[in-house]
Amino acid sequence: MKFDVLTLFPEMFEILHQSIIGKAIEKDLIDIQITNIRDFSKDKHKKVDDTPYGGGAGMVMRPDVVYDAYKSVKDEHAKVIYMSPQGEKLNQKKVEELAKESHLIILCGHYEGIDQRVLDKIVDEEISIGDYVLTGGEIPAMVLIDSVSRYVEGVLKEDSIKEESFSNGLLEYPQYTRPEVFEGMKVPEVLLSGHHENIEKWRKEKSLEITRKKRPELLEK
């Protein structure tokens, strides 16, 4: 799967070369290309923004610069996503849906946003990672890449995806490992029993219990 990211701060994405996503890149399971929007500025100072028409605080990213950056990676088969607090909130269903795409172009805004005309021209979908505002779209873009990449075939073992939170509409059951006793707290006996049917039953009960306590609205769905 290919990700093309359009951003003013390409150095922020170096972190994606770590851990599981970094290994997926090394194995050519995913391809992440970062394009610096500033490289397409025709201004001698590489300026990419200007004051908003109608007045107001802050600056707005120019449509021509953003459009030229987009054209450098344009692909008729790609889905173009703008990371925006006004977009549809990212959830597990959307993550799995996007993982079926072969190419995502992710646009990161900054300052007071991007001129609406270029958004209307190139963006297929706006996505938000929550009802709050950040300084730019870079961190949300990394969240999107990380969450979607996990569902690309070969990045994780299939069992790791099946039983995690939200995969079946519930939160995940508690996990335990060695030592068997920690600060006086023991691992639940059922997990030491080797009785797989009882372990499975316990895990389902705990998933329901935790979901009911922490996210009861999920049960309503």
CSV table of C-alpha atoms in Angstrom, one decimal:
chain,number,residue,atom,x,y,z
A,1,MET,CA,0.0,0.0,0.0
A,2,LYS,CA,1.3,3.5,-0.8
A,3,PHE,CA,0.9,6.6,1.2
A,4,ASP,CA,1.8,10.1,-0.2
A,5,VAL,CA,1.8,12.8,2.4
A,6,LEU,CA,1.7,16.5,1.5
A,7,THR,CA,3.1,18.6,4.3
A,8,LEU,CA,5.1,21.7,5.3
A,9,PHE,CA,7.0,19.7,7.9
A,10,PRO,CA,8.4,16.5,6.3
A,11,GLU,CA,10.9,15.9,9.1
A,12,MET,CA,8.0,15.2,11.5
A,13,PHE,CA,7.4,11.9,9.7
A,14,GLU,CA,10.8,10.4,10.5
A,15,ILE,CA,9.2,8.7,13.5
A,16,LEU,CA,7.3,6.4,11.2
A,17,HIS,CA,10.5,4.5,10.4
A,18,GLN,CA,10.5,3.0,13.9
A,19,SER,CA,8.8,-0.1,15.3
A,20,ILE,CA,6.2,-2.1,13.4
A,21,ILE,CA,5.6,0.6,10.7
A,22,GLY,CA,9.3,0.9,10.1
A,23,LYS,CA,9.6,-2.9,9.7
A,24,ALA,CA,6.7,-2.9,7.2
A,25,ILE,CA,8.5,-0.2,5.2
A,26,GLU,CA,11.7,-2.3,5.1
A,27,LYS,CA,9.7,-5.3,3.9
A,28,ASP,CA,8.0,-3.2,1.2
A,29,LEU,CA,4.6,-4.0,2.6
A,30,ILE,CA,3.9,-0.2,2.7
A,31,ASP,CA,5.5,2.7,0.9
A,32,ILE,CA,5.4,6.2,2.6
A,33,GLN,CA,6.5,9.1,0.5
A,34,ILE,CA,6.7,12.6,1.9
A,35,THR,CA,6.3,15.7,-0.3
A,36,ASN,CA,7.3,19.1,1.0
A,37,ILE,CA,4.6,21.6,-0.1
A,38,ARG,CA,7.0,24.4,0.4
A,39,ASP,CA,9.1,23.1,-2.6
A,40,PHE,CA,6.3,24.2,-4.9
A,41,SER,CA,6.3,27.9,-3.8
A,42,LYS,CA,7.2,30.3,-6.5
A,43,ASP,CA,8.1,32.9,-4.0
A,44,LYS,CA,11.8,33.6,-3.5
A,45,HIS,CA,11.4,33.2,0.3
A,46,LYS,CA,9.4,30.0,-0.2
A,47,LYS,CA,6.3,31.5,1.2
A,48,VAL,CA,3.2,29.3,1.0
A,49,ASP,CA,0.5,31.3,2.8
A,50,ASP,CA,-1.2,34.7,2.7
A,51,THR,CA,-3.7,36.8,4.7
A,52,PRO,CA,-7.4,35.6,4.5
A,53,TYR,CA,-9.8,37.6,2.3
A,54,GLY,CA,-12.4,39.2,4.5
A,55,GLY,CA,-9.9,39.7,7.3
A,56,GLY,CA,-9.3,37.7,10.4
A,57,ALA,CA,-6.5,36.2,12.4
A,58,GLY,CA,-3.8,34.0,11.1
A,59,MET,CA,-2.7,33.0,7.6
A,60,VAL,CA,-4.2,30.7,5.0
A,61,MET,CA,-2.2,28.2,2.8
A,62,ARG,CA,-2.4,29.3,-0.9
A,63,PRO,CA,-4.4,27.0,-3.3
A,64,ASP,CA,-1.9,27.2,-6.2
A,65,VAL,CA,1.1,25.9,-4.1
A,66,VAL,CA,-1.0,23.1,-2.6
A,67,TYR,CA,-2.4,22.2,-6.0
A,68,ASP,CA,1.1,22.0,-7.6
A,69,ALA,CA,2.3,19.7,-4.8
A,70,TYR,CA,-0.7,17.5,-5.3
A,71,LYS,CA,-0.1,17.3,-9.1
A,72,SER,CA,3.4,16.0,-8.4
A,73,VAL,CA,1.9,12.8,-6.8
A,74,LYS,CA,-1.5,12.8,-8.6
A,75,ASP,CA,-3.0,9.4,-9.3
A,76,GLU,CA,-6.5,8.9,-10.6
A,77,HIS,CA,-6.8,5.7,-8.6
A,78,ALA,CA,-5.8,7.3,-5.3
A,79,LYS,CA,-8.1,8.6,-2.6
A,80,VAL,CA,-7.2,12.1,-1.4
A,81,ILE,CA,-7.8,12.7,2.3
A,82,TYR,CA,-7.6,16.1,4.1
A,83,MET,CA,-6.9,15.8,7.8
A,84,SER,CA,-9.3,18.3,9.4
A,85,PRO,CA,-11.2,18.7,12.6
A,86,GLN,CA,-14.3,19.3,10.5
A,87,GLY,CA,-14.0,15.8,8.9
A,88,GLU,CA,-15.7,12.5,9.7
A,89,LYS,CA,-14.3,11.1,13.0
A,90,LEU,CA,-11.8,8.2,12.5
A,91,ASN,CA,-13.0,4.9,13.8
A,92,GLN,CA,-12.2,1.2,13.4
A,93,LYS,CA,-14.7,0.8,10.5
A,94,LYS,CA,-13.2,3.7,8.6
A,95,VAL,CA,-9.6,2.3,9.2
A,96,GLU,CA,-10.5,-1.1,7.8
A,97,GLU,CA,-12.3,0.5,4.9
A,98,LEU,CA,-9.2,2.7,4.0
A,99,ALA,CA,-6.9,-0.3,4.4
A,100,LYS,CA,-8.6,-1.8,1.2
A,101,GLU,CA,-7.3,1.2,-0.8
A,102,SER,CA,-4.0,0.8,-2.8
A,103,HIS,CA,-3.0,4.5,-2.6
A,104,LEU,CA,-3.8,7.3,-0.2
A,105,ILE,CA,-2.8,10.9,-0.7
A,106,ILE,CA,-2.9,12.7,2.7
A,107,LEU,CA,-3.0,16.5,2.8
A,108,CYS,CA,-1.8,18.2,6.0
A,109,GLY,CA,-3.0,21.7,6.7
A,110,HIS,CA,-1.4,24.3,8.9
A,111,TYR,CA,-1.9,27.9,10.1
A,112,GLU,CA,-5.6,28.8,9.7
A,113,GLY,CA,-6.1,26.1,7.1
A,114,ILE,CA,-6.1,25.8,3.3
A,115,ASP,CA,-7.9,27.9,0.7
A,116,GLN,CA,-11.3,26.2,0.2
A,117,ARG,CA,-11.0,26.2,-3.6
A,118,VAL,CA,-8.2,23.7,-3.8
A,119,LEU,CA,-9.9,21.5,-1.2
A,120,ASP,CA,-13.1,21.4,-3.3
A,121,LYS,CA,-11.0,20.5,-6.3
A,122,ILE,CA,-8.8,17.7,-5.1
A,123,VAL,CA,-10.1,16.3,-1.7
A,124,ASP,CA,-12.3,13.1,-1.7
A,125,GLU,CA,-12.7,12.9,2.0
A,126,GLU,CA,-12.0,14.9,5.2
A,127,ILE,CA,-11.1,12.9,8.3
A,128,SER,CA,-10.7,14.0,12.0
A,129,ILE,CA,-9.0,12.1,14.8
A,130,GLY,CA,-11.2,13.9,17.4
A,131,ASP,CA,-13.2,16.9,18.5
A,132,TYR,CA,-10.2,19.2,19.2
A,133,VAL,CA,-7.8,21.3,17.2
A,134,LEU,CA,-4.1,20.8,16.7
A,135,THR,CA,-1.4,23.1,15.2
A,136,GLY,CA,-1.4,21.1,12.0
A,137,GLY,CA,-2.4,17.9,10.2
A,138,GLU,CA,0.9,16.1,10.6
A,139,ILE,CA,0.1,14.2,13.8
A,140,PRO,CA,-3.4,13.2,12.6
A,141,ALA,CA,-1.8,12.0,9.4
A,142,MET,CA,0.6,9.8,11.3
A,143,VAL,CA,-2.3,8.4,13.3
A,144,LEU,CA,-4.1,7.6,10.1
A,145,ILE,CA,-1.1,5.9,8.5
A,146,ASP,CA,-0.3,3.9,11.7
A,147,SER,CA,-3.9,2.7,12.2
A,148,VAL,CA,-4.5,1.8,8.5
A,149,SER,CA,-1.0,0.1,8.0
A,150,ARG,CA,-1.8,-2.4,10.7
A,151,TYR,CA,-4.5,-3.8,8.5
A,152,VAL,CA,-2.3,-4.2,5.4
A,153,GLU,CA,-1.7,-7.9,4.8
A,154,GLY,CA,1.6,-9.0,6.4
A,155,VAL,CA,2.2,-6.1,8.7
A,156,LEU,CA,0.7,-7.9,11.7
A,157,LYS,CA,-0.3,-11.5,12.4
A,158,GLU,CA,-3.9,-12.1,11.7
A,159,ASP,CA,-4.7,-13.1,15.3
A,160,SER,CA,-3.3,-9.8,16.6
A,161,ILE,CA,-6.0,-7.9,14.7
A,162,LYS,CA,-8.9,-10.2,15.4
A,163,GLU,CA,-8.9,-9.9,19.2
A,164,GLU,CA,-8.0,-6.2,19.8
A,165,SER,CA,-10.3,-3.4,21.0
A,166,PHE,CA,-13.1,-2.4,18.6
A,167,SER,CA,-12.4,-5.4,16.2
A,168,ASN,CA,-15.6,-7.1,17.4
A,169,GLY,CA,-17.4,-4.0,18.7
A,170,LEU,CA,-16.0,-4.5,22.3
A,171,LEU,CA,-13.0,-3.4,24.2
A,172,GLU,CA,-10.2,-5.9,24.6
A,173,TYR,CA,-9.9,-8.2,27.7
A,174,PRO,CA,-7.0,-7.6,30.2
A,175,GLN,CA,-3.6,-9.0,29.3
A,176,TYR,CA,-1.0,-10.6,31.7
A,177,THR,CA,2.5,-12.0,31.5
A,178,ARG,CA,5.4,-13.0,33.8
A,179,PRO,CA,6.0,-12.7,36.8
A,180,GLU,CA,3.0,-14.7,38.0
A,181,VAL,CA,2.9,-12.6,41.1
A,182,PHE,CA,3.6,-8.9,41.0
A,183,GLU,CA,3.4,-6.6,44.1
A,184,GLY,CA,1.1,-9.2,45.7
A,185,MET,CA,-1.2,-9.3,42.7
A,186,LYS,CA,-1.6,-12.7,41.0
A,187,VAL,CA,-2.5,-13.6,37.4
A,188,PRO,CA,-6.1,-14.9,37.2
A,189,GLU,CA,-6.1,-18.6,37.8
A,190,VAL,CA,-8.1,-19.4,34.7
A,191,LEU,CA,-5.2,-18.1,32.5
A,192,LEU,CA,-2.9,-20.6,34.2
A,193,SER,CA,-5.3,-23.5,33.8
A,194,GLY,CA,-4.5,-24.4,30.2
A,195,HIS,CA,-8.2,-24.9,29.6
A,196,HIS,CA,-8.8,-23.1,26.4
A,197,GLU,CA,-12.6,-23.1,26.4
A,198,ASN,CA,-12.6,-21.6,29.9
A,199,ILE,CA,-10.0,-19.0,29.0
A,200,GLU,CA,-12.0,-18.0,25.9
A,201,LYS,CA,-15.2,-17.7,28.0
A,202,TRP,CA,-13.3,-15.6,30.7
A,203,ARG,CA,-12.0,-13.3,28.0
A,204,LYS,CA,-15.4,-12.7,26.5
A,205,GLU,CA,-16.9,-12.0,29.9
A,206,LYS,CA,-14.1,-9.5,30.7
A,207,SER,CA,-14.5,-7.8,27.3
A,208,LEU,CA,-18.2,-7.2,28.1
A,209,GLU,CA,-17.4,-6.1,31.6
A,210,ILE,CA,-14.8,-3.6,30.6
A,211,THR,CA,-16.9,-2.3,27.7
A,212,ARG,CA,-19.9,-1.8,30.0
A,213,LYS,CA,-17.7,0.1,32.5
A,214,LYS,CA,-15.6,2.2,30.2
A,215,ARG,CA,-17.5,2.6,26.9
A,216,PRO,CA,-21.2,1.6,27.5
A,217,GLU,CA,-22.3,3.4,24.3
A,218,LEU,CA,-20.5,0.6,22.3
A,219,LEU,CA,-23.0,-1.9,23.7
A,220,GLU,CA,-25.9,0.2,22.5
A,221,LYS,CA,-24.6,-0.1,18.9
